[in-house]
């Protein structure tokens, strides 16, 4: 479990976090839900040791390996689809093992026929599938997803969300999922933290995993 304990983070005169506490359960999907600019990404980056805290403790990250899926695919344009996955694996596995992993994930995201394509020749949805495949192919135990479905049309979002859920069930890891989309939060998360105010506060914690009242939760989030 990753924990932020009594964390304070300032940017110049702005206090973003003050004595802030939050935890991310191992192998569960924890959602940071709230409006854009409230501080969700900063919290995730602190949990990933990308942003230092001014005060407090970040625990549970000693053996963490991180992978990421962002709103933009952030693929390397000068590499093929295959080589984008190979790039994150080349210092970890030998050639044979890398090939097995890459072929497996390209098959799962239905992009085997596009292995030699450059990212610029792919549709937005295809590029995001490559990004998700790359994140799961890397042997991480923590996955940070920062608005990964934003900007996709409804059908495409449904397809990519379904893909993510399938990959996660096959290769469970701790997920920190950032969104301000109600449906995404309720349909994907085990737990939702509703983030508000500045300094940031957890306005509400919702256990989604152990409830069948998802429509009621959607209404709560809409009003939050």
Short mmCIF file of C-alpha atoms in Angstrom, two decimals:
data_model
loop_
_atom_site.label_atom_id
_atom_site.label_comp_id
_atom_site.label_asym_id
_atom_site.label_seq_id
_atom_site.Cartn_x
_atom_site.Cartn_y
_atom_site.Cartn_z
CA UNK A 1 0.00 0.00 0.00
CA UNK A 2 1.25 3.48 -0.90
CA UNK A 3 0.51 6.14 1.71
CA UNK A 4 0.87 9.90 1.89
CA UNK A 5 1.04 10.78 5.58
CA UNK A 6 0.62 14.38 6.79
CA UNK A 7 2.01 15.65 3.49
CA UNK A 8 2.42 19.35 2.83
CA UNK A 9 3.29 20.68 -0.63
CA UNK A 10 3.71 24.34 -1.55
CA UNK A 11 4.32 26.11 -4.81
CA UNK A 12 5.70 29.55 -3.96
CA UNK A 13 2.98 31.11 -1.76
CA UNK A 14 0.30 28.62 -2.76
CA UNK A 15 -0.29 25.75 -0.32
CA UNK A 16 -1.63 22.89 -2.43
CA UNK A 17 -1.52 20.18 0.25
CA UNK A 18 -1.44 20.67 4.02
CA UNK A 19 -1.23 17.72 6.43
CA UNK A 20 -2.79 15.63 3.67
CA UNK A 21 -3.38 11.89 4.08
CA UNK A 22 -4.35 9.31 1.48
CA UNK A 23 -3.67 5.64 0.75
CA UNK A 24 -3.69 3.51 -2.39
CA UNK A 25 -4.50 -0.15 -1.82
CA UNK A 26 -2.31 -2.77 -3.46
CA UNK A 27 -3.71 -4.25 -6.70
CA UNK A 28 -6.84 -2.09 -6.59
CA UNK A 29 -7.98 0.80 -8.79
CA UNK A 30 -8.17 3.98 -6.75
CA UNK A 31 -9.72 7.02 -8.38
CA UNK A 32 -8.84 10.64 -7.68
CA UNK A 33 -12.03 12.42 -8.74
CA UNK A 34 -12.38 16.17 -8.94
CA UNK A 35 -12.29 19.23 -11.18
CA UNK A 36 -9.35 20.05 -13.44
CA UNK A 37 -6.56 21.91 -11.68
CA UNK A 38 -7.50 20.85 -8.16
CA UNK A 39 -4.28 18.88 -7.60
CA UNK A 40 -5.05 15.30 -8.62
CA UNK A 41 -1.97 14.93 -10.81
CA UNK A 42 0.29 16.37 -8.13
CA UNK A 43 -0.99 13.80 -5.63
CA UNK A 44 -0.29 11.00 -8.11
CA UNK A 45 3.16 12.38 -8.89
CA UNK A 46 3.99 12.51 -5.18
CA UNK A 47 2.89 8.88 -4.88
CA UNK A 48 5.25 8.11 -7.79
CA UNK A 49 8.15 9.98 -6.17
CA UNK A 50 8.21 12.42 -9.10
CA UNK A 51 7.40 15.39 -6.89
CA UNK A 52 9.11 15.97 -3.55
CA UNK A 53 7.07 16.94 -0.52
CA UNK A 54 7.87 19.86 1.77
CA UNK A 55 6.72 18.00 4.85
CA UNK A 56 5.34 14.57 5.64
CA UNK A 57 6.05 11.00 4.63
CA UNK A 58 5.45 8.96 1.49
CA UNK A 59 5.57 5.24 2.31
CA UNK A 60 5.15 2.01 0.37
CA UNK A 61 7.12 3.12 -2.67
CA UNK A 62 10.37 1.30 -1.85
CA UNK A 63 9.76 -1.56 -4.28
CA UNK A 64 7.37 0.23 -6.62
CA UNK A 65 7.89 0.18 -10.38
CA UNK A 66 5.71 2.64 -12.26
CA UNK A 67 4.16 2.80 -15.68
CA UNK A 68 1.91 5.52 -17.06
CA UNK A 69 -1.00 6.17 -19.40
CA UNK A 70 -1.75 9.82 -20.09
CA UNK A 71 -4.44 11.74 -21.94
CA UNK A 72 -2.07 11.90 -24.92
CA UNK A 73 -0.45 8.60 -25.95
CA UNK A 74 3.10 10.07 -25.68
CA UNK A 75 4.51 7.59 -28.14
CA UNK A 76 7.92 7.99 -29.79
CA UNK A 77 7.08 9.14 -33.30
CA UNK A 78 10.38 7.98 -34.81
CA UNK A 79 9.75 4.39 -33.65
CA UNK A 80 7.28 1.84 -34.97
CA UNK A 81 4.47 0.49 -32.80
CA UNK A 82 6.60 -2.59 -32.08
CA UNK A 83 9.65 -0.53 -31.18
CA UNK A 84 7.65 1.72 -28.83
CA UNK A 85 6.97 -1.34 -26.70
CA UNK A 86 10.47 -2.69 -27.18
CA UNK A 87 11.97 0.60 -25.99
CA UNK A 88 10.64 0.20 -22.43
CA UNK A 89 11.65 -3.48 -22.25
CA UNK A 90 15.11 -3.54 -23.84
CA UNK A 91 17.05 -3.11 -20.60
CA UNK A 92 14.94 -5.67 -18.73
CA UNK A 93 14.48 -8.77 -20.90
CA UNK A 94 16.52 -10.58 -23.53
CA UNK A 95 15.51 -10.44 -27.18
CA UNK A 96 13.46 -13.65 -27.13
CA UNK A 97 11.49 -12.70 -24.02
CA UNK A 98 10.87 -9.17 -25.29
CA UNK A 99 9.50 -10.52 -28.55
CA UNK A 100 7.14 -12.87 -26.70
CA UNK A 101 5.83 -10.07 -24.48
CA UNK A 102 5.40 -7.56 -27.30
CA UNK A 103 3.66 -10.03 -29.60
CA UNK A 104 1.33 -11.03 -26.78
CA UNK A 105 0.28 -7.48 -25.96
CA UNK A 106 -0.08 -6.40 -29.58
CA UNK A 107 -2.42 -9.35 -30.05
CA UNK A 108 -4.43 -8.39 -26.94
CA UNK A 109 -4.92 -4.82 -28.15
CA UNK A 110 -5.64 -6.08 -31.71
CA UNK A 111 -2.74 -4.23 -33.30
CA UNK A 112 -0.55 -7.09 -34.50
CA UNK A 113 -1.05 -6.03 -38.12
CA UNK A 114 0.15 -2.51 -37.27
CA UNK A 115 3.44 -3.49 -35.63
CA UNK A 116 5.52 -1.65 -38.25
CA UNK A 117 3.37 1.49 -38.42
CA UNK A 118 4.61 4.80 -37.03
CA UNK A 119 2.40 6.47 -34.37
CA UNK A 120 1.55 9.43 -36.64
CA UNK A 121 -0.16 7.06 -39.07
CA UNK A 122 -2.50 5.67 -36.39
CA UNK A 123 -5.88 6.98 -35.30
CA UNK A 124 -6.11 8.49 -31.82
CA UNK A 125 -7.82 5.41 -30.45
CA UNK A 126 -5.22 3.07 -31.92
CA UNK A 127 -2.39 5.16 -30.51
CA UNK A 128 -3.98 5.06 -27.05
CA UNK A 129 -4.24 1.26 -27.32
CA UNK A 130 -0.50 1.18 -28.00
CA UNK A 131 0.05 3.38 -24.94
CA UNK A 132 -2.00 1.03 -22.76
CA UNK A 133 -0.21 -2.03 -24.16
CA UNK A 134 3.15 -0.40 -23.42
CA UNK A 135 2.11 0.39 -19.85
CA UNK A 136 1.05 -3.20 -19.19
CA UNK A 137 4.00 -4.74 -21.03
CA UNK A 138 6.41 -2.97 -18.70
CA UNK A 139 6.76 -5.06 -15.50
CA UNK A 140 5.39 -2.37 -13.21
CA UNK A 141 3.38 -2.95 -10.08
CA UNK A 142 1.90 0.57 -10.02
CA UNK A 143 0.07 2.11 -12.97
CA UNK A 144 -0.77 5.81 -13.05
CA UNK A 145 -3.55 6.77 -15.46
CA UNK A 146 -4.04 10.51 -15.91
CA UNK A 147 -7.27 11.27 -17.81
CA UNK A 148 -6.48 8.44 -20.28
CA UNK A 149 -9.91 8.41 -21.96
CA UNK A 150 -10.46 12.16 -22.25
CA UNK A 151 -11.30 13.39 -25.74
CA UNK A 152 -12.37 9.99 -27.10
CA UNK A 153 -15.82 9.62 -28.63
CA UNK A 154 -18.36 7.50 -26.75
CA UNK A 155 -17.95 4.26 -28.71
CA UNK A 156 -14.16 4.48 -28.77
CA UNK A 157 -14.07 5.21 -25.05
CA UNK A 158 -16.22 2.16 -24.35
CA UNK A 159 -13.89 -0.02 -26.41
CA UNK A 160 -10.71 1.24 -24.74
CA UNK A 161 -12.21 1.08 -21.24
CA UNK A 162 -13.18 -2.54 -21.92
CA UNK A 163 -9.65 -3.22 -23.15
CA UNK A 164 -8.14 -1.71 -20.02
CA UNK A 165 -10.42 -3.74 -17.73
CA UNK A 166 -9.49 -6.94 -19.53
CA UNK A 167 -5.76 -6.25 -19.33
CA UNK A 168 -6.00 -5.28 -15.68
CA UNK A 169 -7.86 -8.47 -14.76
CA UNK A 170 -5.11 -10.50 -16.44
CA UNK A 171 -2.27 -8.51 -14.88
CA UNK A 172 -3.48 -6.86 -11.70
CA UNK A 173 -1.48 -3.98 -10.31
CA UNK A 174 -2.06 -0.95 -8.14
CA UNK A 175 -3.76 1.75 -10.25
CA UNK A 176 -3.99 5.45 -9.46
CA UNK A 177 -6.69 6.67 -11.82
CA UNK A 178 -7.28 10.39 -12.35
CA UNK A 179 -10.53 11.65 -13.86
CA UNK A 180 -13.33 14.16 -13.53
CA UNK A 181 -15.70 11.95 -15.54
CA UNK A 182 -18.45 10.44 -13.37
CA UNK A 183 -19.07 7.33 -15.49
CA UNK A 184 -15.35 6.52 -15.70
CA UNK A 185 -14.93 6.89 -11.95
CA UNK A 186 -17.85 4.63 -11.08
CA UNK A 187 -17.33 1.99 -13.77
CA UNK A 188 -13.60 1.47 -13.28
CA UNK A 189 -12.77 2.12 -9.63
CA UNK A 190 -12.63 0.05 -6.48
CA UNK A 191 -12.46 3.23 -4.38
CA UNK A 192 -13.10 6.88 -5.20
CA UNK A 193 -11.60 9.84 -3.39
CA UNK A 194 -13.52 13.04 -4.13
CA UNK A 195 -10.92 15.83 -4.11
CA UNK A 196 -11.85 19.47 -3.48
CA UNK A 197 -10.67 22.86 -2.27
CA UNK A 198 -7.24 24.34 -1.69
CA UNK A 199 -5.39 23.26 0.32
CA UNK A 200 -6.71 19.99 -1.10
CA UNK A 201 -9.14 18.01 1.02
CA UNK A 202 -10.74 14.61 0.57
CA UNK A 203 -14.37 15.63 0.57
CA UNK A 204 -15.66 12.07 0.37
CA UNK A 205 -14.42 8.47 0.14
CA UNK A 206 -16.63 6.00 -1.71
CA UNK A 207 -16.18 2.22 -1.72
CA UNK A 208 -17.34 1.11 -5.15
CA UNK A 209 -16.04 -2.45 -5.07
CA UNK A 210 -18.47 -3.65 -2.41
CA UNK A 211 -21.65 -1.97 -3.56
CA UNK A 212 -24.33 -2.54 -6.17
CA UNK A 213 -25.59 1.04 -5.91
CA UNK A 214 -23.58 2.43 -8.81
CA UNK A 215 -26.35 4.67 -10.09
CA UNK A 216 -26.69 6.20 -6.63
CA UNK A 217 -22.93 6.79 -6.56
CA UNK A 218 -23.14 8.54 -9.92
CA UNK A 219 -25.74 10.92 -8.51
CA UNK A 220 -23.54 11.57 -5.47
CA UNK A 221 -20.57 12.41 -7.68
CA UNK A 222 -22.63 14.69 -9.90
CA UNK A 223 -23.68 16.67 -6.85
CA UNK A 224 -20.26 16.59 -5.18
#
